[in-house]
Amino acid sequence: MFPTLQDLAAWLPPFDTHSAFVALGLLAAGVVFLVEKRRRGVTDYRVWYLVLGALAGAALLARLGTWAQHLDPTQNLSLVEQLSYGNASMLSALVGAWLGVHVAKRIVRYPHRTGDLFAPAVALAMAIGRIGCLLTEKPGTPTGSGWGVVLDADAAAYTGGPAGVPLHPSFVYEIAFHAAAFALLWFWLRRRDIAPGETLTLYIAAYGTFRFLVEFVRGNEIAWLGLTRPQLFLLVTMPLLFARIAWMIRTGRFHAPAPALTSERTTAHEQHA
């Protein structure tokens, strides 16, 4: 395990590895967002308030999403402790970002859908940020065979995983998923005739499905009926998302509306009239 960047390479600064890769992911996401914003011709300055809303919502709910882990409140951290150093949840961060954008839209009265701007940026940020998880957290459950990530005694003590046992590299699976999702979003989906904002919906639906499955090898604590807390959360939220996608498709709203006649075509029509 590599708690600090200096553990990776002696010439690097002693910064927290996980935080460094999260920051690197956000930086890369910012570049992608700017490129996509320019490509789509978005010039409304209010979009930056939506970015601030997304960041604030993600930062807040990432911590609060794991606050009430126990039914007995005395077993949970205080609110200040949770916000300061409690566990963070990526699923809660995504929900927080979504809420933050919608709150910001209400405040600044931004009328347009923005999911297409955020989708590829979020996918790339997730892929890079998960590298920090790979380098600092428990890899996963035992593979039951001779392949996998094997922790030494120090790494096992640091992560709480078993030493000397091949473990699933669950974060590698997740990095591969988000990298593939970014490639699909960037090189294909963003150019399809999909209704505004729906590429983000597709990405979140795909990630929710993937995350539910990968949780079986993540090694997270079992909460109820053999399922982890993220899986229980997904069991409640994902049917709602899939129902929305099905409704959009059924009502014909999933495809982008046909483009209006250009001024040249309109002028030509008027000349022949």
PDB file of C-alpha atoms in Angstrom:
ATOM      1  CA  MET A   1       0.000   0.000   0.000  1.00  0.00           C
ATOM      2  CA  PHE A   2       1.069   3.551  -0.682  1.00  0.00           C
ATOM      3  CA  PRO A   3      -0.510   5.960   1.828  1.00  0.00           C
ATOM      4  CA  THR A   4       1.504   8.926   0.503  1.00  0.00           C
ATOM      5  CA  LEU A   5       2.947   9.780  -2.881  1.00  0.00           C
ATOM      6  CA  GLN A   6       6.404   9.499  -1.351  1.00  0.00           C
ATOM      7  CA  ASP A   7       5.705   5.801  -0.761  1.00  0.00           C
ATOM      8  CA  LEU A   8       5.271   5.495  -4.531  1.00  0.00           C
ATOM      9  CA  ALA A   9       8.476   7.358  -5.372  1.00  0.00           C
ATOM     10  CA  ALA A  10      10.968   8.996  -3.027  1.00  0.00           C
ATOM     11  CA  TRP A  11      11.137  12.164  -5.142  1.00  0.00           C
ATOM     12  CA  LEU A  12       7.401  12.843  -4.838  1.00  0.00           C
ATOM     13  CA  PRO A  13       5.990  15.087  -2.070  1.00  0.00           C
ATOM     14  CA  PRO A  14       4.494  13.427   1.020  1.00  0.00           C
ATOM     15  CA  PHE A  15       0.903  14.135   0.007  1.00  0.00           C
ATOM     16  CA  ASP A  16      -1.968  11.771   0.723  1.00  0.00           C
ATOM     17  CA  THR A  17      -2.122   9.401  -2.271  1.00  0.00           C
ATOM     18  CA  HIS A  18      -5.891   9.060  -2.385  1.00  0.00           C
ATOM     19  CA  SER A  19      -6.473  12.813  -2.174  1.00  0.00           C
ATOM     20  CA  ALA A  20      -3.822  13.439  -4.833  1.00  0.00           C
ATOM     21  CA  PHE A  21      -5.511  11.150  -7.349  1.00  0.00           C
ATOM     22  CA  VAL A  22      -8.925  12.622  -6.557  1.00  0.00           C
ATOM     23  CA  ALA A  23      -7.478  16.077  -7.255  1.00  0.00           C
ATOM     24  CA  LEU A  24      -5.868  14.803 -10.465  1.00  0.00           C
ATOM     25  CA  GLY A  25      -9.202  13.313 -11.521  1.00  0.00           C
ATOM     26  CA  LEU A  26     -10.997  16.602 -10.896  1.00  0.00           C
ATOM     27  CA  LEU A  27      -8.352  18.461 -12.891  1.00  0.00           C
ATOM     28  CA  ALA A  28      -8.755  16.093 -15.846  1.00  0.00           C
ATOM     29  CA  ALA A  29     -12.538  16.378 -15.550  1.00  0.00           C
ATOM     30  CA  GLY A  30     -12.233  20.158 -15.689  1.00  0.00           C
ATOM     31  CA  VAL A  31     -10.301  19.978 -18.947  1.00  0.00           C
ATOM     32  CA  VAL A  32     -12.859  17.593 -20.480  1.00  0.00           C
ATOM     33  CA  PHE A  33     -15.707  19.821 -19.295  1.00  0.00           C
ATOM     34  CA  LEU A  34     -14.120  22.880 -20.924  1.00  0.00           C
ATOM     35  CA  VAL A  35     -13.602  21.060 -24.232  1.00  0.00           C
ATOM     36  CA  GLU A  36     -17.179  19.769 -24.274  1.00  0.00           C
ATOM     37  CA  LYS A  37     -18.552  23.154 -23.242  1.00  0.00           C
ATOM     38  CA  ARG A  38     -16.767  24.777 -26.180  1.00  0.00           C
ATOM     39  CA  ARG A  39     -17.800  22.041 -28.609  1.00  0.00           C
ATOM     40  CA  ARG A  40     -21.455  22.465 -27.682  1.00  0.00           C
ATOM     41  CA  GLY A  41     -21.243  26.249 -27.854  1.00  0.00           C
ATOM     42  CA  VAL A  42     -22.309  26.819 -24.248  1.00  0.00           C
ATOM     43  CA  THR A  43     -21.511  30.445 -23.402  1.00  0.00           C
ATOM     44  CA  ASP A  44     -23.883  31.133 -20.501  1.00  0.00           C
ATOM     45  CA  TYR A  45     -21.685  32.106 -17.532  1.00  0.00           C
ATOM     46  CA  ARG A  46     -24.239  30.582 -15.138  1.00  0.00           C
ATOM     47  CA  VAL A  47     -22.971  27.120 -16.004  1.00  0.00           C
ATOM     48  CA  TRP A  48     -20.048  27.732 -13.650  1.00  0.00           C
ATOM     49  CA  TYR A  49     -22.464  28.045 -10.742  1.00  0.00           C
ATOM     50  CA  LEU A  50     -23.687  24.569 -11.654  1.00  0.00           C
ATOM     51  CA  VAL A  51     -20.118  23.275 -11.471  1.00  0.00           C
ATOM     52  CA  LEU A  52     -19.737  24.821  -8.013  1.00  0.00           C
ATOM     53  CA  GLY A  53     -23.038  23.255  -6.984  1.00  0.00           C
ATOM     54  CA  ALA A  54     -21.885  19.840  -8.202  1.00  0.00           C
ATOM     55  CA  LEU A  55     -18.586  20.063  -6.317  1.00  0.00           C
ATOM     56  CA  ALA A  56     -20.213  21.308  -3.109  1.00  0.00           C
ATOM     57  CA  GLY A  57     -22.957  18.687  -3.211  1.00  0.00           C
ATOM     58  CA  ALA A  58     -20.502  15.877  -3.930  1.00  0.00           C
ATOM     59  CA  ALA A  59     -18.155  16.933  -1.136  1.00  0.00           C
ATOM     60  CA  LEU A  60     -20.979  17.184   1.405  1.00  0.00           C
ATOM     61  CA  LEU A  61     -22.922  14.027   0.631  1.00  0.00           C
ATOM     62  CA  ALA A  62     -19.794  11.927   0.088  1.00  0.00           C
ATOM     63  CA  ARG A  63     -19.321  12.100   3.868  1.00  0.00           C
ATOM     64  CA  LEU A  64     -22.926  12.316   5.000  1.00  0.00           C
ATOM     65  CA  GLY A  65     -23.864   9.294   2.905  1.00  0.00           C
ATOM     66  CA  THR A  66     -21.977   7.010   5.273  1.00  0.00           C
ATOM     67  CA  TRP A  67     -22.928   8.786   8.485  1.00  0.00           C
ATOM     68  CA  ALA A  68     -25.891   6.759   9.835  1.00  0.00           C
ATOM     69  CA  GLN A  69     -24.316   3.322   9.390  1.00  0.00           C
ATOM     70  CA  HIS A  70     -25.766   1.928  12.628  1.00  0.00           C
ATOM     71  CA  LEU A  71     -29.333   1.935  13.882  1.00  0.00           C
ATOM     72  CA  ASP A  72     -27.994   2.855  17.299  1.00  0.00           C
ATOM     73  CA  PRO A  73     -27.036   6.562  16.951  1.00  0.00           C
ATOM     74  CA  THR A  74     -24.445   6.289  19.732  1.00  0.00           C
ATOM     75  CA  GLN A  75     -22.371   4.008  17.500  1.00  0.00           C
ATOM     76  CA  ASN A  76     -22.127   6.625  14.750  1.00  0.00           C
ATOM     77  CA  LEU A  77     -19.668   9.506  14.618  1.00  0.00           C
ATOM     78  CA  SER A  78     -20.816  12.987  15.503  1.00  0.00           C
ATOM     79  CA  LEU A  79     -21.670  15.250  12.578  1.00  0.00           C
ATOM     80  CA  VAL A  80     -18.420  17.207  12.945  1.00  0.00           C
ATOM     81  CA  GLU A  81     -16.371  14.010  13.152  1.00  0.00           C
ATOM     82  CA  GLN A  82     -18.136  12.535  10.123  1.00  0.00           C
ATOM     83  CA  LEU A  83     -17.542  15.630   8.001  1.00  0.00           C
ATOM     84  CA  SER A  84     -13.922  15.843   9.152  1.00  0.00           C
ATOM     85  CA  TYR A  85     -12.662  12.292   8.700  1.00  0.00           C
ATOM     86  CA  GLY A  86     -15.566   9.905   8.234  1.00  0.00           C
ATOM     87  CA  ASN A  87     -15.719   7.377   5.417  1.00  0.00           C
ATOM     88  CA  ALA A  88     -16.635   8.766   2.008  1.00  0.00           C
ATOM     89  CA  SER A  89     -18.981   7.113  -0.467  1.00  0.00           C
ATOM     90  CA  MET A  90     -18.652   7.587  -4.223  1.00  0.00           C
ATOM     91  CA  LEU A  91     -22.332   6.722  -4.743  1.00  0.00           C
ATOM     92  CA  SER A  92     -23.340   9.378  -2.238  1.00  0.00           C
ATOM     93  CA  ALA A  93     -20.987  11.839  -3.941  1.00  0.00           C
ATOM     94  CA  LEU A  94     -22.728  11.260  -7.285  1.00  0.00           C
ATOM     95  CA  VAL A  95     -26.124  11.847  -5.678  1.00  0.00           C
ATOM     96  CA  GLY A  96     -24.764  14.969  -4.001  1.00  0.00           C
ATOM     97  CA  ALA A  97     -23.382  16.290  -7.293  1.00  0.00           C
ATOM     98  CA  TRP A  98     -26.747  15.730  -8.974  1.00  0.00           C
ATOM     99  CA  LEU A  99     -28.605  17.522  -6.187  1.00  0.00           C
ATOM    100  CA  GLY A 100     -26.027  20.321  -6.139  1.00  0.00           C
ATOM    101  CA  VAL A 101     -26.496  20.993  -9.843  1.00  0.00           C
ATOM    102  CA  HIS A 102     -30.284  21.091  -9.515  1.00  0.00           C
ATOM    103  CA  VAL A 103     -30.162  23.413  -6.509  1.00  0.00           C
ATOM    104  CA  ALA A 104     -27.784  25.707  -8.393  1.00  0.00           C
ATOM    105  CA  LYS A 105     -30.102  25.664 -11.417  1.00  0.00           C
ATOM    106  CA  ARG A 106     -32.974  26.799  -9.211  1.00  0.00           C
ATOM    107  CA  ILE A 107     -30.915  29.574  -7.656  1.00  0.00           C
ATOM    108  CA  VAL A 108     -29.496  31.039 -10.882  1.00  0.00           C
ATOM    109  CA  ARG A 109     -32.532  30.059 -13.016  1.00  0.00           C
ATOM    110  CA  TYR A 110     -30.545  28.068 -15.542  1.00  0.00           C
ATOM    111  CA  PRO A 111     -33.110  26.450 -17.885  1.00  0.00           C
ATOM    112  CA  HIS A 112     -31.114  23.935 -19.938  1.00  0.00           C
ATOM    113  CA  ARG A 113     -30.169  20.316 -19.304  1.00  0.00           C
ATOM    114  CA  THR A 114     -26.453  19.843 -18.621  1.00  0.00           C
ATOM    115  CA  GLY A 115     -25.967  16.093 -18.169  1.00  0.00           C
ATOM    116  CA  ASP A 116     -24.150  15.820 -21.495  1.00  0.00           C
ATOM    117  CA  LEU A 117     -21.571  18.345 -20.318  1.00  0.00           C
ATOM    118  CA  PHE A 118     -20.884  16.434 -17.122  1.00  0.00           C
ATOM    119  CA  ALA A 119     -21.064  12.780 -18.257  1.00  0.00           C
ATOM    120  CA  PRO A 120     -17.617  12.289 -19.875  1.00  0.00           C
ATOM    121  CA  ALA A 121     -15.953  14.492 -17.250  1.00  0.00           C
ATOM    122  CA  VAL A 122     -17.413  12.433 -14.400  1.00  0.00           C
ATOM    123  CA  ALA A 123     -16.396   9.132 -16.022  1.00  0.00           C
ATOM    124  CA  LEU A 124     -12.785  10.261 -16.451  1.00  0.00           C
ATOM    125  CA  ALA A 125     -12.631  11.672 -12.915  1.00  0.00           C
ATOM    126  CA  MET A 126     -13.905   8.371 -11.533  1.00  0.00           C
ATOM    127  CA  ALA A 127     -11.346   6.338 -13.489  1.00  0.00           C
ATOM    128  CA  ILE A 128      -8.445   8.448 -12.217  1.00  0.00           C
ATOM    129  CA  GLY A 129      -9.761   8.798  -8.677  1.00  0.00           C
ATOM    130  CA  ARG A 130     -10.137   5.029  -8.318  1.00  0.00           C
ATOM    131  CA  ILE A 131      -6.393   4.674  -8.884  1.00  0.00           C
ATOM    132  CA  GLY A 132      -6.009   6.327  -5.492  1.00  0.00           C
ATOM    133  CA  CYS A 133      -8.367   3.730  -4.013  1.00  0.00           C
ATOM    134  CA  LEU A 134      -6.377   0.927  -5.645  1.00  0.00           C
ATOM    135  CA  LEU A 135      -3.163   2.169  -4.047  1.00  0.00           C
ATOM    136  CA  THR A 136      -4.536   2.764  -0.554  1.00  0.00           C
ATOM    137  CA  GLU A 137      -7.547   0.535   0.185  1.00  0.00           C
ATOM    138  CA  LYS A 138      -8.400  -3.123   0.659  1.00  0.00           C
ATOM    139  CA  PRO A 139      -8.425  -4.683  -2.835  1.00  0.00           C
ATOM    140  CA  GLY A 140     -11.368  -7.066  -2.473  1.00  0.00           C
ATOM    141  CA  THR A 141     -12.459 -10.531  -1.416  1.00  0.00           C
ATOM    142  CA  PRO A 142     -10.339 -13.697  -1.858  1.00  0.00           C
ATOM    143  CA  THR A 143     -10.321 -15.008  -5.421  1.00  0.00           C
ATOM    144  CA  GLY A 144     -10.220 -18.630  -4.237  1.00  0.00           C
ATOM    145  CA  SER A 145      -7.409 -19.414  -6.655  1.00  0.00           C
ATOM    146  CA  GLY A 146      -3.763 -18.591  -7.254  1.00  0.00           C
ATOM    147  CA  TRP A 147      -4.243 -15.212  -8.934  1.00  0.00           C
ATOM    148  CA  GLY A 148      -5.018 -11.859  -7.373  1.00  0.00           C
ATOM    149  CA  VAL A 149      -3.482  -9.120  -5.274  1.00  0.00           C
ATOM    150  CA  VAL A 150      -1.521 -10.473  -2.306  1.00  0.00           C
ATOM    151  CA  LEU A 151      -1.013  -8.192   0.690  1.00  0.00           C
ATOM    152  CA  ASP A 152       2.011  -8.411   2.946  1.00  0.00           C
ATOM    153  CA  ALA A 153       1.627  -8.073   6.715  1.00  0.00           C
ATOM    154  CA  ASP A 154       2.029  -4.287   6.723  1.00  0.00           C
ATOM    155  CA  ALA A 155      -0.435  -3.730   3.875  1.00  0.00           C
ATOM    156  CA  ALA A 156      -2.930  -6.107   5.473  1.00  0.00           C
ATOM    157  CA  ALA A 157      -2.709  -4.242   8.772  1.00  0.00           C
ATOM    158  CA  TYR A 158      -3.155  -0.904   7.006  1.00  0.00           C
ATOM    159  CA  THR A 159      -6.196  -1.940   4.946  1.00  0.00           C
ATOM    160  CA  GLY A 160      -7.802  -4.501   7.238  1.00  0.00           C
ATOM    161  CA  GLY A 161      -7.515  -7.228   4.617  1.00  0.00           C
ATOM    162  CA  PRO A 162      -6.056 -10.724   4.969  1.00  0.00           C
ATOM    163  CA  ALA A 163      -2.327 -11.198   4.400  1.00  0.00           C
ATOM    164  CA  GLY A 164      -0.893 -13.751   1.999  1.00  0.00           C
ATOM    165  CA  VAL A 165      -4.228 -14.469   0.269  1.00  0.00           C
ATOM    166  CA  PRO A 166      -4.911 -13.596  -3.415  1.00  0.00           C
ATOM    167  CA  LEU A 167      -7.632 -10.937  -3.485  1.00  0.00           C
ATOM    168  CA  HIS A 168      -9.825  -9.621  -6.270  1.00  0.00           C
ATOM    169  CA  PRO A 169      -8.415  -6.321  -7.663  1.00  0.00           C
ATOM    170  CA  SER A 170     -11.894  -4.805  -7.505  1.00  0.00           C
ATOM    171  CA  PHE A 171     -10.646  -1.274  -8.081  1.00  0.00           C
ATOM    172  CA  VAL A 172      -8.932  -2.398 -11.286  1.00  0.00           C
ATOM    173  CA  TYR A 173     -12.323  -3.643 -12.463  1.00  0.00           C
ATOM    174  CA  GLU A 174     -13.823  -0.279 -11.647  1.00  0.00           C
ATOM    175  CA  ILE A 175     -11.030   1.696 -13.312  1.00  0.00           C
ATOM    176  CA  ALA A 176     -11.518  -0.373 -16.463  1.00  0.00           C
ATOM    177  CA  PHE A 177     -15.286   0.235 -16.372  1.00  0.00           C
ATOM    178  CA  HIS A 178     -14.996   4.009 -16.048  1.00  0.00           C
ATOM    179  CA  ALA A 179     -12.225   4.213 -18.660  1.00  0.00           C
ATOM    180  CA  ALA A 180     -14.408   2.247 -21.102  1.00  0.00           C
ATOM    181  CA  ALA A 181     -17.413   4.419 -20.218  1.00  0.00           C
ATOM    182  CA  PHE A 182     -15.410   7.568 -20.892  1.00  0.00           C
ATOM    183  CA  ALA A 183     -14.287   6.214 -24.269  1.00  0.00           C
ATOM    184  CA  LEU A 184     -17.887   5.368 -25.243  1.00  0.00           C
ATOM    185  CA  LEU A 185     -19.196   8.727 -24.071  1.00  0.00           C
ATOM    186  CA  TRP A 186     -16.420  10.760 -25.681  1.00  0.00           C
ATOM    187  CA  PHE A 187     -16.048   9.001 -29.012  1.00  0.00           C
ATOM    188  CA  TRP A 188     -19.576   7.693 -29.661  1.00  0.00           C
ATOM    189  CA  LEU A 189     -22.541   8.495 -27.426  1.00  0.00           C
ATOM    190  CA  ARG A 190     -22.121  12.252 -27.348  1.00  0.00           C
ATOM    191  CA  ARG A 191     -22.589  12.309 -31.134  1.00  0.00           C
ATOM    192  CA  ARG A 192     -25.737  10.140 -31.192  1.00  0.00           C
ATOM    193  CA  ASP A 193     -29.282  11.474 -31.477  1.00  0.00           C
ATOM    194  CA  ILE A 194     -29.996  11.152 -27.766  1.00  0.00           C
ATOM    195  CA  ALA A 195     -32.168  13.676 -25.954  1.00  0.00           C
ATOM    196  CA  PRO A 196     -30.255  16.420 -24.101  1.00  0.00           C
ATOM    197  CA  GLY A 197     -28.897  15.252 -20.753  1.00  0.00           C
ATOM    198  CA  GLU A 198     -29.579  11.566 -21.268  1.00  0.00           C
ATOM    199  CA  THR A 199     -25.975  10.445 -21.786  1.00  0.00           C
ATOM    200  CA  LEU A 200     -25.426  11.088 -18.079  1.00  0.00           C
ATOM    201  CA  THR A 201     -28.529   9.032 -17.290  1.00  0.00           C
ATOM    202  CA  LEU A 202     -27.169   6.112 -19.317  1.00  0.00           C
ATOM    203  CA  TYR A 203     -23.767   6.356 -17.649  1.00  0.00           C
ATOM    204  CA  ILE A 204     -25.221   6.402 -14.132  1.00  0.00           C
ATOM    205  CA  ALA A 205     -27.530   3.469 -14.947  1.00  0.00           C
ATOM    206  CA  ALA A 206     -24.616   1.443 -16.317  1.00  0.00           C
ATOM    207  CA  TYR A 207     -22.422   2.291 -13.333  1.00  0.00           C
ATOM    208  CA  GLY A 208     -25.152   1.424 -10.838  1.00  0.00           C
ATOM    209  CA  THR A 209     -25.561  -1.995 -12.436  1.00  0.00           C
ATOM    210  CA  PHE A 210     -21.819  -2.583 -12.553  1.00  0.00           C
ATOM    211  CA  ARG A 211     -21.335  -1.380  -8.995  1.00  0.00           C
ATOM    212  CA  PHE A 212     -24.035  -3.696  -7.658  1.00  0.00           C
ATOM    213  CA  LEU A 213     -22.250  -6.670  -9.239  1.00  0.00           C
ATOM    214  CA  VAL A 214     -18.696  -5.688  -8.311  1.00  0.00           C
ATOM    215  CA  GLU A 215     -19.754  -5.236  -4.682  1.00  0.00           C
ATOM    216  CA  PHE A 216     -19.787  -9.037  -4.379  1.00  0.00           C
ATOM    217  CA  VAL A 217     -15.980  -8.977  -4.667  1.00  0.00           C
ATOM    218  CA  ARG A 218     -15.275  -5.573  -3.080  1.00  0.00           C
ATOM    219  CA  GLY A 219     -15.019  -6.858   0.463  1.00  0.00           C
ATOM    220  CA  ASN A 220     -17.313  -4.252   1.991  1.00  0.00           C
ATOM    221  CA  GLU A 221     -19.172  -5.065   5.197  1.00  0.00           C
ATOM    222  CA  ILE A 222     -22.319  -7.158   4.796  1.00  0.00           C
ATOM    223  CA  ALA A 223     -25.249  -5.168   6.142  1.00  0.00           C
ATOM    224  CA  TRP A 224     -28.389  -7.242   5.516  1.00  0.00           C
ATOM    225  CA  LEU A 225     -29.456 -10.356   3.589  1.00  0.00           C
ATOM    226  CA  GLY A 226     -25.941 -10.946   2.323  1.00  0.00           C
ATOM    227  CA  LEU A 227     -25.786  -7.496   0.709  1.00  0.00           C
ATOM    228  CA  THR A 228     -23.576  -4.496   1.421  1.00  0.00           C
ATOM    229  CA  ARG A 229     -24.873  -1.011   2.142  1.00  0.00           C
ATOM    230  CA  PRO A 230     -24.109   0.210  -1.413  1.00  0.00           C
ATOM    231  CA  GLN A 231     -26.075  -2.735  -2.802  1.00  0.00           C
ATOM    232  CA  LEU A 232     -29.060  -1.964  -0.583  1.00  0.00           C
ATOM    233  CA  PHE A 233     -28.913   1.665  -1.686  1.00  0.00           C
ATOM    234  CA  LEU A 234     -28.816   0.588  -5.340  1.00  0.00           C
ATOM    235  CA  LEU A 235     -31.727  -1.815  -4.874  1.00  0.00           C
ATOM    236  CA  VAL A 236     -33.871   1.168  -3.889  1.00  0.00           C
ATOM    237  CA  THR A 237     -32.635   3.745  -6.398  1.00  0.00           C
ATOM    238  CA  MET A 238     -31.808   1.842  -9.580  1.00  0.00           C
ATOM    239  CA  PRO A 239     -35.367   0.597 -10.321  1.00  0.00           C
ATOM    240  CA  LEU A 240     -36.471   4.242 -10.292  1.00  0.00           C
ATOM    241  CA  LEU A 241     -33.761   5.178 -12.765  1.00  0.00           C
ATOM    242  CA  PHE A 242     -34.502   2.257 -15.084  1.00  0.00           C
ATOM    243  CA  ALA A 243     -38.222   3.056 -14.921  1.00  0.00           C
ATOM    244  CA  ARG A 244     -37.446   6.605 -16.010  1.00  0.00           C
ATOM    245  CA  ILE A 245     -35.340   5.390 -18.954  1.00  0.00           C
ATOM    246  CA  ALA A 246     -38.096   2.978 -19.992  1.00  0.00           C
ATOM    247  CA  TRP A 247     -40.681   5.754 -19.787  1.00  0.00           C
ATOM    248  CA  MET A 248     -38.488   8.084 -21.878  1.00  0.00           C
ATOM    249  CA  ILE A 249     -38.093   5.427 -24.561  1.00  0.00           C
ATOM    250  CA  ARG A 250     -41.776   4.456 -24.541  1.00  0.00           C
ATOM    251  CA  THR A 251     -42.944   8.046 -24.917  1.00  0.00           C
ATOM    252  CA  GLY A 252     -40.423   8.815 -27.651  1.00  0.00           C
ATOM    253  CA  ARG A 253     -38.572  11.377 -25.551  1.00  0.00           C
ATOM    254  CA  PHE A 254     -35.265   9.537 -25.429  1.00  0.00           C
ATOM    255  CA  HIS A 255     -34.195  10.576 -28.914  1.00  0.00           C
ATOM    256  CA  ALA A 256     -33.165  14.118 -29.715  1.00  0.00           C
ATOM    257  CA  PRO A 257     -35.833  16.193 -31.470  1.00  0.00           C
ATOM    258  CA  ALA A 258     -35.417  16.726 -35.184  1.00  0.00           C
ATOM    259  CA  PRO A 259     -33.373  19.864 -35.953  1.00  0.00           C
ATOM    260  CA  ALA A 260     -35.259  22.931 -37.029  1.00  0.00           C
ATOM    261  CA  LEU A 261     -34.968  24.245 -40.611  1.00  0.00           C
ATOM    262  CA  THR A 262     -31.879  26.390 -41.069  1.00  0.00           C
ATOM    263  CA  SER A 263     -32.227  29.990 -42.127  1.00  0.00           C
ATOM    264  CA  GLU A 264     -30.820  29.158 -45.580  1.00  0.00           C
ATOM    265  CA  ARG A 265     -33.445  26.462 -46.184  1.00  0.00           C
ATOM    266  CA  THR A 266     -36.195  28.729 -44.887  1.00  0.00           C
ATOM    267  CA  THR A 267     -35.086  31.567 -47.162  1.00  0.00           C
ATOM    268  CA  ALA A 268     -34.991  29.242 -50.167  1.00  0.00           C
ATOM    269  CA  HIS A 269     -38.509  28.025 -49.376  1.00  0.00           C
ATOM    270  CA  GLU A 270     -39.781  31.589 -49.104  1.00  0.00           C
ATOM    271  CA  GLN A 271     -38.206  32.477 -52.452  1.00  0.00           C
ATOM    272  CA  HIS A 272     -40.072  29.608 -54.173  1.00  0.00           C
ATOM    273  CA  ALA A 273     -43.366  30.386 -52.484  1.00  0.00           C
TER     274      ALA A 273
END
